[in-house]
PDB file of C-alpha atoms in Angstrom:
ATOM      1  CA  UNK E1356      -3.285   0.041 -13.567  1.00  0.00           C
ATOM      2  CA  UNK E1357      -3.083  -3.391 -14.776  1.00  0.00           C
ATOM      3  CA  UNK E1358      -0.934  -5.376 -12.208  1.00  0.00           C
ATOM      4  CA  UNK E1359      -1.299  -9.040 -13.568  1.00  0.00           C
ATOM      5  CA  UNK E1360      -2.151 -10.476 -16.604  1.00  0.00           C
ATOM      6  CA  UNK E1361      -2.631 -14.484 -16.852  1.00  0.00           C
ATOM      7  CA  UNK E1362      -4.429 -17.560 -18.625  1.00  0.00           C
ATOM      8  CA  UNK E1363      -6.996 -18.430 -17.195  1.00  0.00           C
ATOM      9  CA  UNK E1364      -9.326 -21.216 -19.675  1.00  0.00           C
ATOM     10  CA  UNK E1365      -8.538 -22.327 -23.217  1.00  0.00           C
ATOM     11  CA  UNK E1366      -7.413 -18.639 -25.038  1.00  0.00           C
ATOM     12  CA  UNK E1367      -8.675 -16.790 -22.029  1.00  0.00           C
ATOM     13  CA  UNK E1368      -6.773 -14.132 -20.665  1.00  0.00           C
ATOM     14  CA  UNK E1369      -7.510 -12.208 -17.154  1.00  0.00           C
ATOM     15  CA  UNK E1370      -5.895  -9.037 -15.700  1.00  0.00           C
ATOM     16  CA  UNK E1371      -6.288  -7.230 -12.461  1.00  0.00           C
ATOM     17  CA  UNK E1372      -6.359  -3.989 -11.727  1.00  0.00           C
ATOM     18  CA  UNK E1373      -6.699  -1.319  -8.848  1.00  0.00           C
ATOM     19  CA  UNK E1374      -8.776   1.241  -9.515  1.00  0.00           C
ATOM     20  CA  UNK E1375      -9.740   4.090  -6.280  1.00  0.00           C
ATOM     21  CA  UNK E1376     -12.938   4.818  -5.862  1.00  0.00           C
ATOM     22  CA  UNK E1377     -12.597   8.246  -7.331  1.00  0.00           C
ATOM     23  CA  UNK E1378     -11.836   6.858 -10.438  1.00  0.00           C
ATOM     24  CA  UNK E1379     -14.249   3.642 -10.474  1.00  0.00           C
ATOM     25  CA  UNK E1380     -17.168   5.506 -12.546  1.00  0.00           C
ATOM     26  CA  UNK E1381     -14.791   6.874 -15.485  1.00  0.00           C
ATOM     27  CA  UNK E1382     -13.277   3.139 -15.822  1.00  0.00           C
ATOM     28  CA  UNK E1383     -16.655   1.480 -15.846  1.00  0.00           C
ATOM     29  CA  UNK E1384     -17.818   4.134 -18.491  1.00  0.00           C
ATOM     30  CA  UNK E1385     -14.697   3.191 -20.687  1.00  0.00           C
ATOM     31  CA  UNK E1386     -14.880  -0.542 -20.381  1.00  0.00           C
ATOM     32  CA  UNK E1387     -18.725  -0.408 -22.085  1.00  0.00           C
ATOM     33  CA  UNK E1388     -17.251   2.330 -24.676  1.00  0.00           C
ATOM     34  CA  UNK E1389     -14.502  -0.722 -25.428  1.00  0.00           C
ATOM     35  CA  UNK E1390     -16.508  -4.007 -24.975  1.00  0.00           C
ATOM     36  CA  UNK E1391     -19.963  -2.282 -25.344  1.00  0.00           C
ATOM     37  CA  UNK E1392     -23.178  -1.963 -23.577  1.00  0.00           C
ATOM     38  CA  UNK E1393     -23.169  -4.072 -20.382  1.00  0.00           C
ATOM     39  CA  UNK E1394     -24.947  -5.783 -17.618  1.00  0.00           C
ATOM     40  CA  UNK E1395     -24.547  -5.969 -14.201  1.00  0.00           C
ATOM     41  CA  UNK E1396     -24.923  -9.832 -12.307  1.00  0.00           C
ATOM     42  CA  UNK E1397     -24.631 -10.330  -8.735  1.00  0.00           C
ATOM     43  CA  UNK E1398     -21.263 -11.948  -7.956  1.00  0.00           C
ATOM     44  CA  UNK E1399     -20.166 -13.855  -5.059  1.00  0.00           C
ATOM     45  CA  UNK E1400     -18.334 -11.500  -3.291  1.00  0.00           C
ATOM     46  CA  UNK E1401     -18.797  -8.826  -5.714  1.00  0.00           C
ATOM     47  CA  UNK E1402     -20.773  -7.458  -8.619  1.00  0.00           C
ATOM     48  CA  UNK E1403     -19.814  -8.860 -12.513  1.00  0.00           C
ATOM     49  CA  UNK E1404     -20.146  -6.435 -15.454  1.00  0.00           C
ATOM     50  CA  UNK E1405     -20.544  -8.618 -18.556  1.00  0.00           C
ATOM     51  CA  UNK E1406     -20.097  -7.054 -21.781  1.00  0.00           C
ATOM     52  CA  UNK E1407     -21.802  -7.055 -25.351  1.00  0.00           C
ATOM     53  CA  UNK E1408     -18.759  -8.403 -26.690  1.00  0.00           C
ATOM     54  CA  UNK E1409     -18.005 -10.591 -23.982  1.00  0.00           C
ATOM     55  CA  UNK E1410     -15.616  -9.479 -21.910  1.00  0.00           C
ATOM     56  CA  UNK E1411     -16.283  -9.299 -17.995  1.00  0.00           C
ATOM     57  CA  UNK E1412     -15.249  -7.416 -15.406  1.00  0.00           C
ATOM     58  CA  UNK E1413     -15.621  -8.655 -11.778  1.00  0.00           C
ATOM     59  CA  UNK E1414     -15.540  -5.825  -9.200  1.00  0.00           C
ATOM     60  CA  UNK E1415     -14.884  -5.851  -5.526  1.00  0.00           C
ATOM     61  CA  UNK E1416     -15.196  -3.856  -2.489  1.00  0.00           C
ATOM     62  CA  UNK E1417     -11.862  -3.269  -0.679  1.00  0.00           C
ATOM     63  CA  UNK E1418     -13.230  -3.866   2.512  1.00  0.00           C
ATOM     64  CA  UNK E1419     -17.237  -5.585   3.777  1.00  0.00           C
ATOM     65  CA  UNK E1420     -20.066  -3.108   4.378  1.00  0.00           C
ATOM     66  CA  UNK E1421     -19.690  -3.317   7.871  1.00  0.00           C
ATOM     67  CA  UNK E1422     -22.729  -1.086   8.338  1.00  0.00           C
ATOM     68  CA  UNK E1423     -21.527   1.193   5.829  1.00  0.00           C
ATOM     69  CA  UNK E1424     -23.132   1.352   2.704  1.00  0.00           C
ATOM     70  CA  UNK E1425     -22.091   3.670  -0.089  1.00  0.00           C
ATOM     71  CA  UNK E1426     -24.394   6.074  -0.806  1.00  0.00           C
ATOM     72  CA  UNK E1427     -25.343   6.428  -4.388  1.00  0.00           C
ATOM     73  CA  UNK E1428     -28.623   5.478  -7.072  1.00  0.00           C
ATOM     74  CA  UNK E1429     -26.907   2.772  -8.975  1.00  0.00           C
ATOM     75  CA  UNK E1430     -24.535  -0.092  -8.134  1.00  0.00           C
ATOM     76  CA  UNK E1431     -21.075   1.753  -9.225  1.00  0.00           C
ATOM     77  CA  UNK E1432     -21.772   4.808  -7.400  1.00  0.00           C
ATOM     78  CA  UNK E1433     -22.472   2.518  -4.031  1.00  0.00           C
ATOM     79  CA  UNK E1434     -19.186   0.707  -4.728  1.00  0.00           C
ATOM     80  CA  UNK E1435     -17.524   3.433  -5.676  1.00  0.00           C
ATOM     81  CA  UNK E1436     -18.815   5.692  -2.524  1.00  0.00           C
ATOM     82  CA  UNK E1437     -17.810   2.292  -0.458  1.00  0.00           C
ATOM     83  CA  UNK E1438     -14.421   2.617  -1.743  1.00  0.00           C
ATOM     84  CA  UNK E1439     -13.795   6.066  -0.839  1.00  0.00           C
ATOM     85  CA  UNK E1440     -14.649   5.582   2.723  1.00  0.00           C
ATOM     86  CA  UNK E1441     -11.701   6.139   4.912  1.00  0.00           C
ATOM     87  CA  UNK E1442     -10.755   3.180   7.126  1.00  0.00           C
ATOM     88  CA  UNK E1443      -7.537   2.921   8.897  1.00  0.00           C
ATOM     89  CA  UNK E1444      -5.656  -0.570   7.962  1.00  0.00           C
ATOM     90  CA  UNK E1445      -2.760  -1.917   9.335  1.00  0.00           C
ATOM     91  CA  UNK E1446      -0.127  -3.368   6.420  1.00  0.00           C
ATOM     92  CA  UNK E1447       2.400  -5.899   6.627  1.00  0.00           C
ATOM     93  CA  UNK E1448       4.530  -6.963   3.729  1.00  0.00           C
ATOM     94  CA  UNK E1449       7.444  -9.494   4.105  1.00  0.00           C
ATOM     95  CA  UNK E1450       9.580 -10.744   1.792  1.00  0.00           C
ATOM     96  CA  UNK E1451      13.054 -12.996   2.502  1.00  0.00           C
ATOM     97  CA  UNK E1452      14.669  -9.887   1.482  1.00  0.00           C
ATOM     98  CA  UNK E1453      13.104  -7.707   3.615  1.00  0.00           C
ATOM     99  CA  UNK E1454       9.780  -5.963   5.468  1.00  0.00           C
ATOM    100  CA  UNK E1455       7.414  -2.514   4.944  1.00  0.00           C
ATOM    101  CA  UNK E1456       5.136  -2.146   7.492  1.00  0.00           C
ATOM    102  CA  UNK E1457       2.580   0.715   7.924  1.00  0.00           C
ATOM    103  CA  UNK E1458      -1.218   2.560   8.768  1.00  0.00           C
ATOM    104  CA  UNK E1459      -3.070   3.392   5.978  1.00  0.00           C
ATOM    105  CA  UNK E1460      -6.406   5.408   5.495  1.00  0.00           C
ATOM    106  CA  UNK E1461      -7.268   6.789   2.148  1.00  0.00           C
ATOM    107  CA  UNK E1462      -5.183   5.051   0.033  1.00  0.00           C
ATOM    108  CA  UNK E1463      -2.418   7.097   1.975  1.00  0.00           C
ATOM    109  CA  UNK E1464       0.501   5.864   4.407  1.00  0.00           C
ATOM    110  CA  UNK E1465       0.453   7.791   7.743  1.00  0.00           C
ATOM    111  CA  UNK E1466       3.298   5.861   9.698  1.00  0.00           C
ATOM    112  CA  UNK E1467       5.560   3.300   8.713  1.00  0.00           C
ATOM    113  CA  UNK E1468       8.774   1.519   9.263  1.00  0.00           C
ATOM    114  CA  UNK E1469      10.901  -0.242   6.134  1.00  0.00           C
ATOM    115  CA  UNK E1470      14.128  -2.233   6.126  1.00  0.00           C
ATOM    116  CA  UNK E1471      15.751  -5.348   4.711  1.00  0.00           C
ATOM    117  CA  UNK E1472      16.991  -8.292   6.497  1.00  0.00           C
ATOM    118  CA  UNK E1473      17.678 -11.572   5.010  1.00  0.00           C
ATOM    119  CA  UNK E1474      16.842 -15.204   4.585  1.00  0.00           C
ATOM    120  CA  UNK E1475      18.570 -17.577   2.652  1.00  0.00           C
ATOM    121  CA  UNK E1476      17.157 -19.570  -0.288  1.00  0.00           C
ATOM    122  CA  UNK E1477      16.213 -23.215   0.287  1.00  0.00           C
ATOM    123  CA  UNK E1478      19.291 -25.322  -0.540  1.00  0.00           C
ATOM    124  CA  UNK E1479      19.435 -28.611  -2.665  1.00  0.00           C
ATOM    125  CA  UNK E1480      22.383 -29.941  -1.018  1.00  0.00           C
ATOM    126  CA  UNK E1481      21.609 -33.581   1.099  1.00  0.00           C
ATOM    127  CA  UNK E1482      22.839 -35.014   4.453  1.00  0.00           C
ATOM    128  CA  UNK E1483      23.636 -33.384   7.467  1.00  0.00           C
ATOM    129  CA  UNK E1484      24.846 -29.988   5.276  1.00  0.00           C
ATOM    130  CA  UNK E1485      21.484 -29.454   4.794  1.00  0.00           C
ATOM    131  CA  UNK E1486      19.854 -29.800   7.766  1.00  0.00           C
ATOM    132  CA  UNK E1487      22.402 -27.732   9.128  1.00  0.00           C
ATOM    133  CA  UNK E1488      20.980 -25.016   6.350  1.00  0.00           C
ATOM    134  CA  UNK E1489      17.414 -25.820   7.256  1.00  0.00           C
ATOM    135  CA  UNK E1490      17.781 -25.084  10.587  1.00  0.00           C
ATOM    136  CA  UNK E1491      20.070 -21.806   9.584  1.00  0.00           C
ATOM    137  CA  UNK E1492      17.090 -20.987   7.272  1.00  0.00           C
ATOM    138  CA  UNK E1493      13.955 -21.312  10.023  1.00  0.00           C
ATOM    139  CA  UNK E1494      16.077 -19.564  12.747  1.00  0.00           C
ATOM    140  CA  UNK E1495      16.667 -16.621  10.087  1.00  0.00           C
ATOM    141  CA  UNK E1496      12.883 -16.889   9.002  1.00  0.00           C
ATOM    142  CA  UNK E1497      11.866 -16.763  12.470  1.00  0.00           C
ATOM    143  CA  UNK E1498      14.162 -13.613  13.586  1.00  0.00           C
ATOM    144  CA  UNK E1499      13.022 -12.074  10.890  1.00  0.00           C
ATOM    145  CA  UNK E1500       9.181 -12.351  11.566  1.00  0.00           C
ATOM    146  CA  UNK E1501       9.683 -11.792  15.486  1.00  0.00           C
ATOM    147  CA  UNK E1502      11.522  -8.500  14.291  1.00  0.00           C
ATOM    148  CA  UNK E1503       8.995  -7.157  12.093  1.00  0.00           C
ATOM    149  CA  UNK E1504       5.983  -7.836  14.046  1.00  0.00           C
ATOM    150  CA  UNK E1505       7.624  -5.911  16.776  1.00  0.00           C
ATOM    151  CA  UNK E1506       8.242  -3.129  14.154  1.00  0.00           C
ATOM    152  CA  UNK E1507       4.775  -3.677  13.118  1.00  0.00           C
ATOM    153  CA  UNK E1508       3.336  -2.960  17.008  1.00  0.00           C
ATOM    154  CA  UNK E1509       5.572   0.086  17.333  1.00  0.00           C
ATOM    155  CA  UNK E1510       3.684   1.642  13.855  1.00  0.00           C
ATOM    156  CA  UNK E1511       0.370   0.553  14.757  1.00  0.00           C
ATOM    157  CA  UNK E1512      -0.103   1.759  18.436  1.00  0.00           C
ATOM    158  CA  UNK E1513      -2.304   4.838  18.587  1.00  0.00           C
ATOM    159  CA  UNK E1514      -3.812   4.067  15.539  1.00  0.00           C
ATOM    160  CA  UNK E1515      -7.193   2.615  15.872  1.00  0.00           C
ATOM    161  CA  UNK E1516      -6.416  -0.513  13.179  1.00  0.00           C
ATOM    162  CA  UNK E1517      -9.794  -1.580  11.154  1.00  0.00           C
ATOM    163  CA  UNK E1518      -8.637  -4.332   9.570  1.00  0.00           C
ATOM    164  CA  UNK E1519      -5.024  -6.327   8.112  1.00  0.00           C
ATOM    165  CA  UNK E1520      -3.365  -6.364   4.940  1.00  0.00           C
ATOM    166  CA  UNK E1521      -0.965  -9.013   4.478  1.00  0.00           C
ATOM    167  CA  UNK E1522       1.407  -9.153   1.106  1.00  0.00           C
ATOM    168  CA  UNK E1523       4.574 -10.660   0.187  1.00  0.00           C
ATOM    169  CA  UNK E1524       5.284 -14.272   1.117  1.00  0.00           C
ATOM    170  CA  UNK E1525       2.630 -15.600   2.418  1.00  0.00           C
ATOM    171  CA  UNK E1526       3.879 -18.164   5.426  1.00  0.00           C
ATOM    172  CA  UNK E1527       6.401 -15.048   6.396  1.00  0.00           C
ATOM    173  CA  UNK E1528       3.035 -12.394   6.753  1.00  0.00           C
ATOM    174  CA  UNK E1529       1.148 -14.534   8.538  1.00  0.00           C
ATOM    175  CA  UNK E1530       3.812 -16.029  10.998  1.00  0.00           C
ATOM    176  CA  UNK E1531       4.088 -12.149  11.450  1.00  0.00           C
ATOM    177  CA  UNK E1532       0.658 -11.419  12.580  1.00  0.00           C
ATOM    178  CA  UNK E1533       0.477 -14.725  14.668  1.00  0.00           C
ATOM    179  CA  UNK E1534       3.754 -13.244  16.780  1.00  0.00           C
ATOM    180  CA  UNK E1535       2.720 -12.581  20.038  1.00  0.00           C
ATOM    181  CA  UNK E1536       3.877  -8.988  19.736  1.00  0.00           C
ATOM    182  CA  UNK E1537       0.634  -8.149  17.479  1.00  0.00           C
ATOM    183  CA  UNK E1538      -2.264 -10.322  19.580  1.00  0.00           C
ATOM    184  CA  UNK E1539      -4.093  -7.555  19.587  1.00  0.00           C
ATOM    185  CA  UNK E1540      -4.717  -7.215  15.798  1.00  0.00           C
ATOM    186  CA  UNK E1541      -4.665 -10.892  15.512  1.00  0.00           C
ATOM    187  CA  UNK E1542      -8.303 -11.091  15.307  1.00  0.00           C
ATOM    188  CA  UNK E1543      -8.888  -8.042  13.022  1.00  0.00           C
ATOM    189  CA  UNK E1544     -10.312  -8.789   9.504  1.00  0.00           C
ATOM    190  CA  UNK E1545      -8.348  -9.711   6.951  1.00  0.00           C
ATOM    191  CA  UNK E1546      -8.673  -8.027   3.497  1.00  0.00           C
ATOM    192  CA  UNK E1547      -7.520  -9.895   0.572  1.00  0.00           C
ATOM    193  CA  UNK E1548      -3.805 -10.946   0.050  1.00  0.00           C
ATOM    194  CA  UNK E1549      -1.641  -8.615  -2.111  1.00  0.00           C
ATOM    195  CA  UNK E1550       1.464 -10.152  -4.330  1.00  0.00           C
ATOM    196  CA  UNK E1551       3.829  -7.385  -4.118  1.00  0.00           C
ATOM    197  CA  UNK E1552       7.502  -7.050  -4.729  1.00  0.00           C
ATOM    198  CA  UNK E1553      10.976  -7.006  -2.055  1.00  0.00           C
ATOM    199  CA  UNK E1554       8.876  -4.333   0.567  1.00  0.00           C
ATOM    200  CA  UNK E1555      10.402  -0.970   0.189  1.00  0.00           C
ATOM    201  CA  UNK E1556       8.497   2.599   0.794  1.00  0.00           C
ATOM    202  CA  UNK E1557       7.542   2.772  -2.425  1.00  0.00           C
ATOM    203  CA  UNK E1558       6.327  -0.964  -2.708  1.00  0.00           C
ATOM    204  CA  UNK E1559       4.653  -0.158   0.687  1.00  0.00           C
ATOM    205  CA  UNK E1560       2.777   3.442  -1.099  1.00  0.00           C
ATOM    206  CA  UNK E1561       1.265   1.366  -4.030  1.00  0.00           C
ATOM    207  CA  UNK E1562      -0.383  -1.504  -1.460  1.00  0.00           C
ATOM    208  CA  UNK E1563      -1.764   1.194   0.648  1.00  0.00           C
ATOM    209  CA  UNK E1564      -3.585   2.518  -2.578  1.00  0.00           C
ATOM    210  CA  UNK E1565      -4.264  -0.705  -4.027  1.00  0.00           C
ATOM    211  CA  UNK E1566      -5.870  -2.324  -0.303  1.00  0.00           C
ATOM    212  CA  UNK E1567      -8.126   0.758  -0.504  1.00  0.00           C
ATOM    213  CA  UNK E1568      -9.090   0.591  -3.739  1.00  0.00           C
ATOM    214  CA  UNK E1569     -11.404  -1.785  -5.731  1.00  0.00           C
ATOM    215  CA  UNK E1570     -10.127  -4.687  -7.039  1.00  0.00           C
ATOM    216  CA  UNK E1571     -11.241  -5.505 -10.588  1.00  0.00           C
ATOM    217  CA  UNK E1572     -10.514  -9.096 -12.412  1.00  0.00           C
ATOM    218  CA  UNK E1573     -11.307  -8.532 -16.112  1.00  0.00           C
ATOM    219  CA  UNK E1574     -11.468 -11.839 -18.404  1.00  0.00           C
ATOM    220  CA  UNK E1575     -11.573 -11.676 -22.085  1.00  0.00           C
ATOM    221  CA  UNK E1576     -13.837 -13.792 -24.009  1.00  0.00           C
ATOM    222  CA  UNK E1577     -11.952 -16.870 -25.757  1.00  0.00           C
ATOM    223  CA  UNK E1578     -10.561 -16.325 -28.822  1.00  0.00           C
TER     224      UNK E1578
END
């Protein structure tokens, strides 16, 4: 499923989608029977599929090798094989609204813990009423990430974490890993970021599938 569409050259357009590793072969064989035949080029940090017509697709691995190839004859079934691996992955989105943490393997949640808790909005108001706010703001920010990265060590122990997915606000995620209540997964790799909406179960569901699944940026050709 497309999750993004955006600009980005003069009358370019790009989308991203998440597509499981199950699924990767079917949507490569439909994006030549759209854009025609294709060609595979070595990407940094992934594998680009140009098209006859000129649309590209740029496809990444949800997590590195790591010593574990996919198995497969061509370059999709590797990737796709890669993909399907099951590695366990410890999730943390945070929002100012709220917080879904969980373990993930397959695409699947195992254990989890959601809520909501809030932080106000930055204020535009001057003088001492707003540094007053500021400080009201950064003592809510930081009980909230103090709170969820002590949720986030009560889901993750017993689970043998692989590697972190961070989502949501970005200063909020990471202030969450860097809590001293989750030093042990501080140094696990990262995979890449996910924009997501206010954390809920189901919010928490679709970045479990998505961080397991490959990422694919497609770019149309300018019109």
């Amino acid at each position: 499923m497309d999750v993004e569409t955006r600009p980005s050259g003069p009358n370019e357009k790009q989308r991203t989608a998440f597509i499981s590793g199950a699924r990767l072969p079917g949507w490569v064989e439909r994006f030549a029977a759209s854009h025609g035949a294709i060609m595979e080029e070595p990407d940094d940090g992934g594998t680009l599929l140009r098209a006859a017509d000129g649309t590209t697709a740029l496809l990444q691995a949800p997590w590195p090798v790591d010593g574990r190839p996919g198995r497969g004859t061509t370059t999709v079934e590797r990737l796709a094989s890669l993909a399907s691996q099951e590695r366990p992955l410890g999730i943390i989105l945070v929002r100012r609204g709220g917080y879904a943490v969980g373990v993930a393997s397959g695409g699947k949640v195992s254990a989890s813990k959601t809520g909501s808790r809030y932080v106000q909005s930055r204020s535009a108001a001057g003088g001492s009423s707003q540094q007053r706010f500021a400080r009201r703001r950064e003592n809510q920010a930081n009980a909230l990430t103090e709170a969820v990265a002590g949720y986030a060590a009560g889901v993750f122990v017993g689970h043998a974490i692989e590697y972190v997915v961070l989502g949501g606000d970005a200063a909020l995620s990471a202030s969450v890993l860097e809590d001293a209540a989750l030093k042990q997964y501080a140094s696990r790799k990262r995979l890449a970021f996910l924009a997501v909406a206010d954390p809920n179960a189901t919010v928490l569901r679709k970045a479990a599938a998505d961080a397991c699944a490959v990422r694919i940026q497609v770019t149309d050709p300018p019109r």
